[in-house]
Amino acid sequence: QKEVEQDPGPLSVPEGAIVSLNCTYSNSAFQYFMWYRQYSRKGPELLMYTYSSGNKEDGRFTAQVDKSSKYISLFIRDSQPSDSATYLCARTAGGGNKLTFGTGTQLKVEL
Amino acid sequence: DAGVTQSPTHLIKTRGQQVTLRCSPKSGHDTVSWYQQALGQGPQFIFQYYEEEERQRGNFPDRFSGHQFPNYSSELNVNALLLGDSALYLCASSSQNTEAFFGQGTRLTVV
């Protein structure tokens, strides 16, 4: 079993839709969770960073962590074509420790 | 702030050759991590350098080695290149208790 599981997609939605991206993880020792966005042929860009259960909002983005079910989600409201990218979830033990990534979900937002 | 910079951006090598990739961390960061990202996969942790020493290592063979310099910049060396080493190599920098920021990556093609 992979430490972080993520549906690779691709996921295609119309502009303005609410997007839900999900990951599950297997090791409950890790307390920090991130979402990265990666455009084609670019490095990952940090979107959201959270270290507790519950929701964290930043503009159109909401990260949700459910430690009891080992489930992490990213919601994108009012999706735009510029949101088309691969979204990577990651977890770490914190304090500059290594990141363990999922495979990434490819998202396409169509006009 | 130039962020994390990597060089070169692309290169092509022949099987059996050796390659050196370079990374300059974001200003104020003292920790450098290297990741390998194969096509369609999430980044895989190779190793991390802090205070010029390898602090953590992922599941990569000894053909992968690195170095960190007093100015915190880092190099990744890969010996005896295999076709399977073709990937995007990502450098990430961080400091204690901060999230990791990634460079744009070096795309290595082994032919």
Short mmCIF file of C-alpha atoms in Angstrom, two decimals:
data_model
loop_
_atom_site.label_atom_id
_atom_site.label_comp_id
_atom_site.label_asym_id
_atom_site.label_seq_id
_atom_site.Cartn_x
_atom_site.Cartn_y
_atom_site.Cartn_z
CA GLN A 1 0.00 0.00 0.00
CA LYS A 2 1.35 3.41 -0.97
CA GLU A 3 1.76 5.89 1.85
CA VAL A 4 -0.30 8.48 0.00
CA GLU A 5 -2.96 7.45 -2.50
CA GLN A 6 -4.39 9.87 -5.03
CA ASP A 7 -6.62 9.35 -8.05
CA PRO A 8 -4.54 10.43 -11.09
CA GLY A 9 -7.55 11.56 -13.09
CA PRO A 10 -7.70 13.26 -15.51
CA LEU A 11 -10.58 15.29 -14.14
CA SER A 12 -12.38 17.65 -16.50
CA VAL A 13 -14.88 20.27 -15.23
CA PRO A 14 -16.62 23.32 -16.71
CA GLU A 15 -15.53 26.80 -15.72
CA GLY A 16 -17.19 27.93 -12.49
CA ALA A 17 -17.62 24.41 -11.10
CA ILE A 18 -16.61 23.39 -7.59
CA VAL A 19 -13.73 20.94 -7.76
CA SER A 20 -13.05 18.31 -5.12
CA LEU A 21 -9.63 16.61 -5.05
CA ASN A 22 -8.92 13.85 -2.56
CA CYS A 23 -6.10 11.82 -1.04
CA THR A 24 -5.86 9.09 1.55
CA TYR A 25 -2.81 8.26 3.62
CA SER A 26 -1.79 5.21 5.58
CA ASN A 27 0.58 6.42 8.30
CA SER A 28 -1.06 8.41 11.08
CA ALA A 29 2.34 9.48 12.48
CA PHE A 30 2.49 12.33 10.03
CA GLN A 31 0.88 15.54 11.14
CA TYR A 32 1.47 18.00 8.31
CA PHE A 33 -0.34 18.02 5.01
CA MET A 34 0.12 20.10 1.91
CA TRP A 35 -1.37 20.67 -1.48
CA TYR A 36 0.91 21.65 -4.35
CA ARG A 37 -0.10 22.83 -7.81
CA GLN A 38 2.16 21.92 -10.73
CA TYR A 39 1.79 23.37 -14.18
CA SER A 40 3.18 21.41 -17.10
CA ARG A 41 6.98 21.34 -17.15
CA LYS A 42 7.22 23.47 -13.99
CA GLY A 43 8.10 22.81 -10.36
CA PRO A 44 5.38 22.29 -7.74
CA GLU A 45 4.00 25.44 -6.12
CA LEU A 46 2.71 25.32 -2.54
CA LEU A 47 -1.03 26.09 -2.33
CA MET A 48 -2.11 25.08 1.15
CA TYR A 49 -0.37 23.88 4.31
CA THR A 50 -2.19 22.51 7.32
CA TYR A 51 -1.23 20.63 10.46
CA SER A 52 -4.53 19.89 12.10
CA SER A 53 -7.89 18.40 11.39
CA GLY A 54 -10.61 20.63 10.06
CA ASN A 55 -10.78 23.22 7.32
CA LYS A 56 -8.40 25.91 6.18
CA GLU A 57 -9.45 28.52 3.63
CA ASP A 58 -7.42 30.72 1.33
CA GLY A 59 -9.42 32.59 -1.26
CA ARG A 60 -11.10 30.08 -3.59
CA PHE A 61 -9.23 27.17 -2.03
CA THR A 62 -10.22 25.13 1.02
CA ALA A 63 -8.08 22.31 2.46
CA GLN A 64 -9.78 19.76 4.66
CA VAL A 65 -8.10 17.15 6.85
CA ASP A 66 -9.90 14.27 8.55
CA LYS A 67 -7.33 12.43 10.65
CA SER A 68 -9.81 9.89 11.94
CA SER A 69 -10.38 8.57 8.42
CA LYS A 70 -6.90 9.56 7.10
CA TYR A 71 -8.48 11.61 4.34
CA ILE A 72 -7.37 14.97 2.94
CA SER A 73 -9.25 17.08 0.42
CA LEU A 74 -8.81 20.25 -1.59
CA PHE A 75 -11.85 22.17 -2.79
CA ILE A 76 -11.63 24.81 -5.49
CA ARG A 77 -14.60 27.16 -5.80
CA ASP A 78 -15.47 29.03 -9.01
CA SER A 79 -12.84 27.09 -10.96
CA GLN A 80 -11.03 28.93 -13.74
CA PRO A 81 -9.16 27.71 -16.85
CA SER A 82 -5.98 28.96 -15.12
CA ASP A 83 -6.58 26.30 -12.44
CA SER A 84 -5.82 23.62 -15.05
CA ALA A 85 -2.79 21.85 -13.64
CA THR A 86 -1.75 18.77 -11.71
CA TYR A 87 -2.55 18.89 -8.00
CA LEU A 88 -0.27 16.98 -5.66
CA CYS A 89 -1.09 16.15 -2.07
CA ALA A 90 1.81 15.56 0.31
CA ARG A 91 2.41 14.78 3.92
CA THR A 92 5.38 15.16 6.23
CA ALA A 93 6.36 14.65 9.83
CA GLY A 94 7.13 18.36 9.88
CA GLY A 95 10.19 20.36 10.83
CA GLY A 96 11.74 20.25 7.39
CA ASN A 97 11.36 16.50 7.03
CA LYS A 98 10.93 14.83 3.69
CA LEU A 99 7.68 15.11 1.80
CA THR A 100 5.80 12.05 0.61
CA PHE A 101 3.63 12.81 -2.41
CA GLY A 102 0.67 11.23 -4.06
CA THR A 103 0.79 10.63 -7.79
CA GLY A 104 -1.06 13.87 -8.52
CA THR A 105 -4.49 14.52 -10.07
CA GLN A 106 -4.57 16.20 -13.46
CA LEU A 107 -7.32 18.82 -13.60
CA LYS A 108 -8.65 20.54 -16.70
CA VAL A 109 -11.11 23.42 -16.38
CA GLU A 110 -12.86 24.01 -19.67
CA LEU A 111 -14.47 27.20 -20.98
CA ASP B 1 14.00 37.21 -3.96
CA ALA B 2 14.93 34.84 -6.78
CA GLY B 3 13.42 31.82 -5.06
CA VAL B 4 14.93 28.39 -5.66
CA THR B 5 17.01 28.26 -8.81
CA GLN B 6 18.18 25.14 -10.61
CA SER B 7 20.59 24.61 -13.47
CA PRO B 8 20.62 23.48 -16.14
CA THR B 9 16.95 23.44 -17.17
CA HIS B 10 17.38 20.59 -19.63
CA LEU B 11 20.10 18.19 -20.56
CA ILE B 12 20.58 15.00 -22.52
CA LYS B 13 23.07 12.35 -21.48
CA THR B 14 24.09 8.93 -22.75
CA ARG B 15 23.73 5.74 -20.73
CA GLY B 16 26.74 5.17 -18.50
CA GLN B 17 27.65 8.83 -18.27
CA GLN B 18 27.67 10.95 -15.14
CA VAL B 19 25.67 14.12 -14.51
CA THR B 20 25.75 16.98 -12.00
CA LEU B 21 22.72 19.13 -11.27
CA ARG B 22 22.87 22.34 -9.25
CA CYS B 23 20.52 24.16 -6.88
CA SER B 24 20.58 27.51 -5.10
CA PRO B 25 18.10 27.71 -2.23
CA LYS B 26 15.68 30.51 -1.46
CA SER B 27 17.22 33.32 0.57
CA GLY B 28 17.16 32.48 4.27
CA HIS B 29 16.83 28.73 3.75
CA ASP B 30 19.52 26.36 4.95
CA THR B 31 18.11 22.95 4.00
CA VAL B 32 18.05 21.49 0.51
CA SER B 33 16.14 18.39 -0.58
CA TRP B 34 16.23 16.64 -3.93
CA TYR B 35 13.35 14.81 -5.58
CA GLN B 36 12.96 12.73 -8.74
CA GLN B 37 9.70 13.02 -10.65
CA ALA B 38 9.04 10.49 -13.38
CA LEU B 39 6.42 11.29 -16.00
CA GLY B 40 2.92 10.96 -14.58
CA GLN B 41 4.16 10.38 -11.04
CA GLY B 42 4.56 12.43 -7.88
CA PRO B 43 8.03 13.54 -6.79
CA GLN B 44 10.06 10.88 -4.97
CA PHE B 45 12.44 11.95 -2.19
CA ILE B 46 16.12 11.28 -2.94
CA PHE B 47 17.95 12.93 -0.03
CA GLN B 48 18.23 16.04 2.09
CA TYR B 49 21.22 18.16 3.08
CA TYR B 50 21.59 20.33 6.15
CA GLU B 51 24.79 21.84 7.51
CA GLU B 52 26.69 20.29 4.59
CA GLU B 53 25.71 16.76 5.58
CA GLU B 54 23.18 14.26 4.25
CA ARG B 55 20.46 14.18 6.88
CA GLN B 56 17.85 11.90 5.34
CA ARG B 57 17.89 9.57 2.37
CA GLY B 58 15.16 7.94 0.34
CA ASN B 59 15.22 4.61 -1.43
CA PHE B 60 17.76 5.46 -4.12
CA PRO B 61 20.98 3.60 -4.99
CA ASP B 62 24.46 4.85 -4.17
CA ARG B 63 24.79 6.06 -7.76
CA PHE B 64 22.91 9.09 -6.48
CA SER B 65 25.07 11.34 -4.34
CA GLY B 66 25.08 14.94 -3.32
CA HIS B 67 26.86 17.78 -1.69
CA GLN B 68 25.98 20.98 0.10
CA PHE B 69 28.29 23.97 0.15
CA PRO B 70 28.84 26.54 2.94
CA ASN B 71 26.54 28.98 1.11
CA TYR B 72 23.77 26.31 1.31
CA SER B 73 23.74 25.64 -2.43
CA SER B 74 23.74 21.99 -3.41
CA GLU B 75 24.64 19.54 -6.15
CA LEU B 76 23.10 16.23 -7.13
CA ASN B 77 25.38 13.76 -8.87
CA VAL B 78 24.22 10.65 -10.67
CA ASN B 79 26.78 8.12 -11.89
CA ALA B 80 26.44 5.33 -14.45
CA LEU B 81 23.23 6.76 -15.87
CA LEU B 82 20.43 4.37 -16.81
CA LEU B 83 17.53 5.00 -19.17
CA GLY B 84 15.26 4.85 -16.11
CA ASP B 85 17.00 7.88 -14.62
CA SER B 86 15.22 10.06 -17.18
CA ALA B 87 13.00 12.35 -15.12
CA LEU B 88 12.43 15.85 -13.80
CA TYR B 89 14.81 16.47 -10.90
CA LEU B 90 13.47 18.93 -8.38
CA CYS B 91 15.27 20.82 -5.67
CA ALA B 92 13.36 22.13 -2.66
CA SER B 93 14.65 24.45 0.01
CA SER B 94 13.39 25.08 3.51
CA SER B 95 14.49 26.05 6.98
CA GLN B 96 13.47 24.81 10.41
CA ASN B 97 9.68 24.65 10.68
CA THR B 98 8.97 26.17 7.27
CA GLU B 99 7.35 24.61 4.28
CA ALA B 100 9.44 23.56 1.28
CA PHE B 101 9.66 25.69 -1.84
CA PHE B 102 10.54 24.03 -5.13
CA GLY B 103 12.62 25.14 -8.06
CA GLN B 104 11.54 24.71 -11.68
CA GLY B 105 13.47 21.49 -12.01
CA THR B 106 16.04 20.03 -14.38
CA ARG B 107 14.69 17.73 -17.05
CA LEU B 108 17.20 14.93 -17.63
CA THR B 109 16.90 12.68 -20.66
CA VAL B 110 19.12 9.61 -20.84
CA VAL B 111 19.48 8.07 -24.30
#
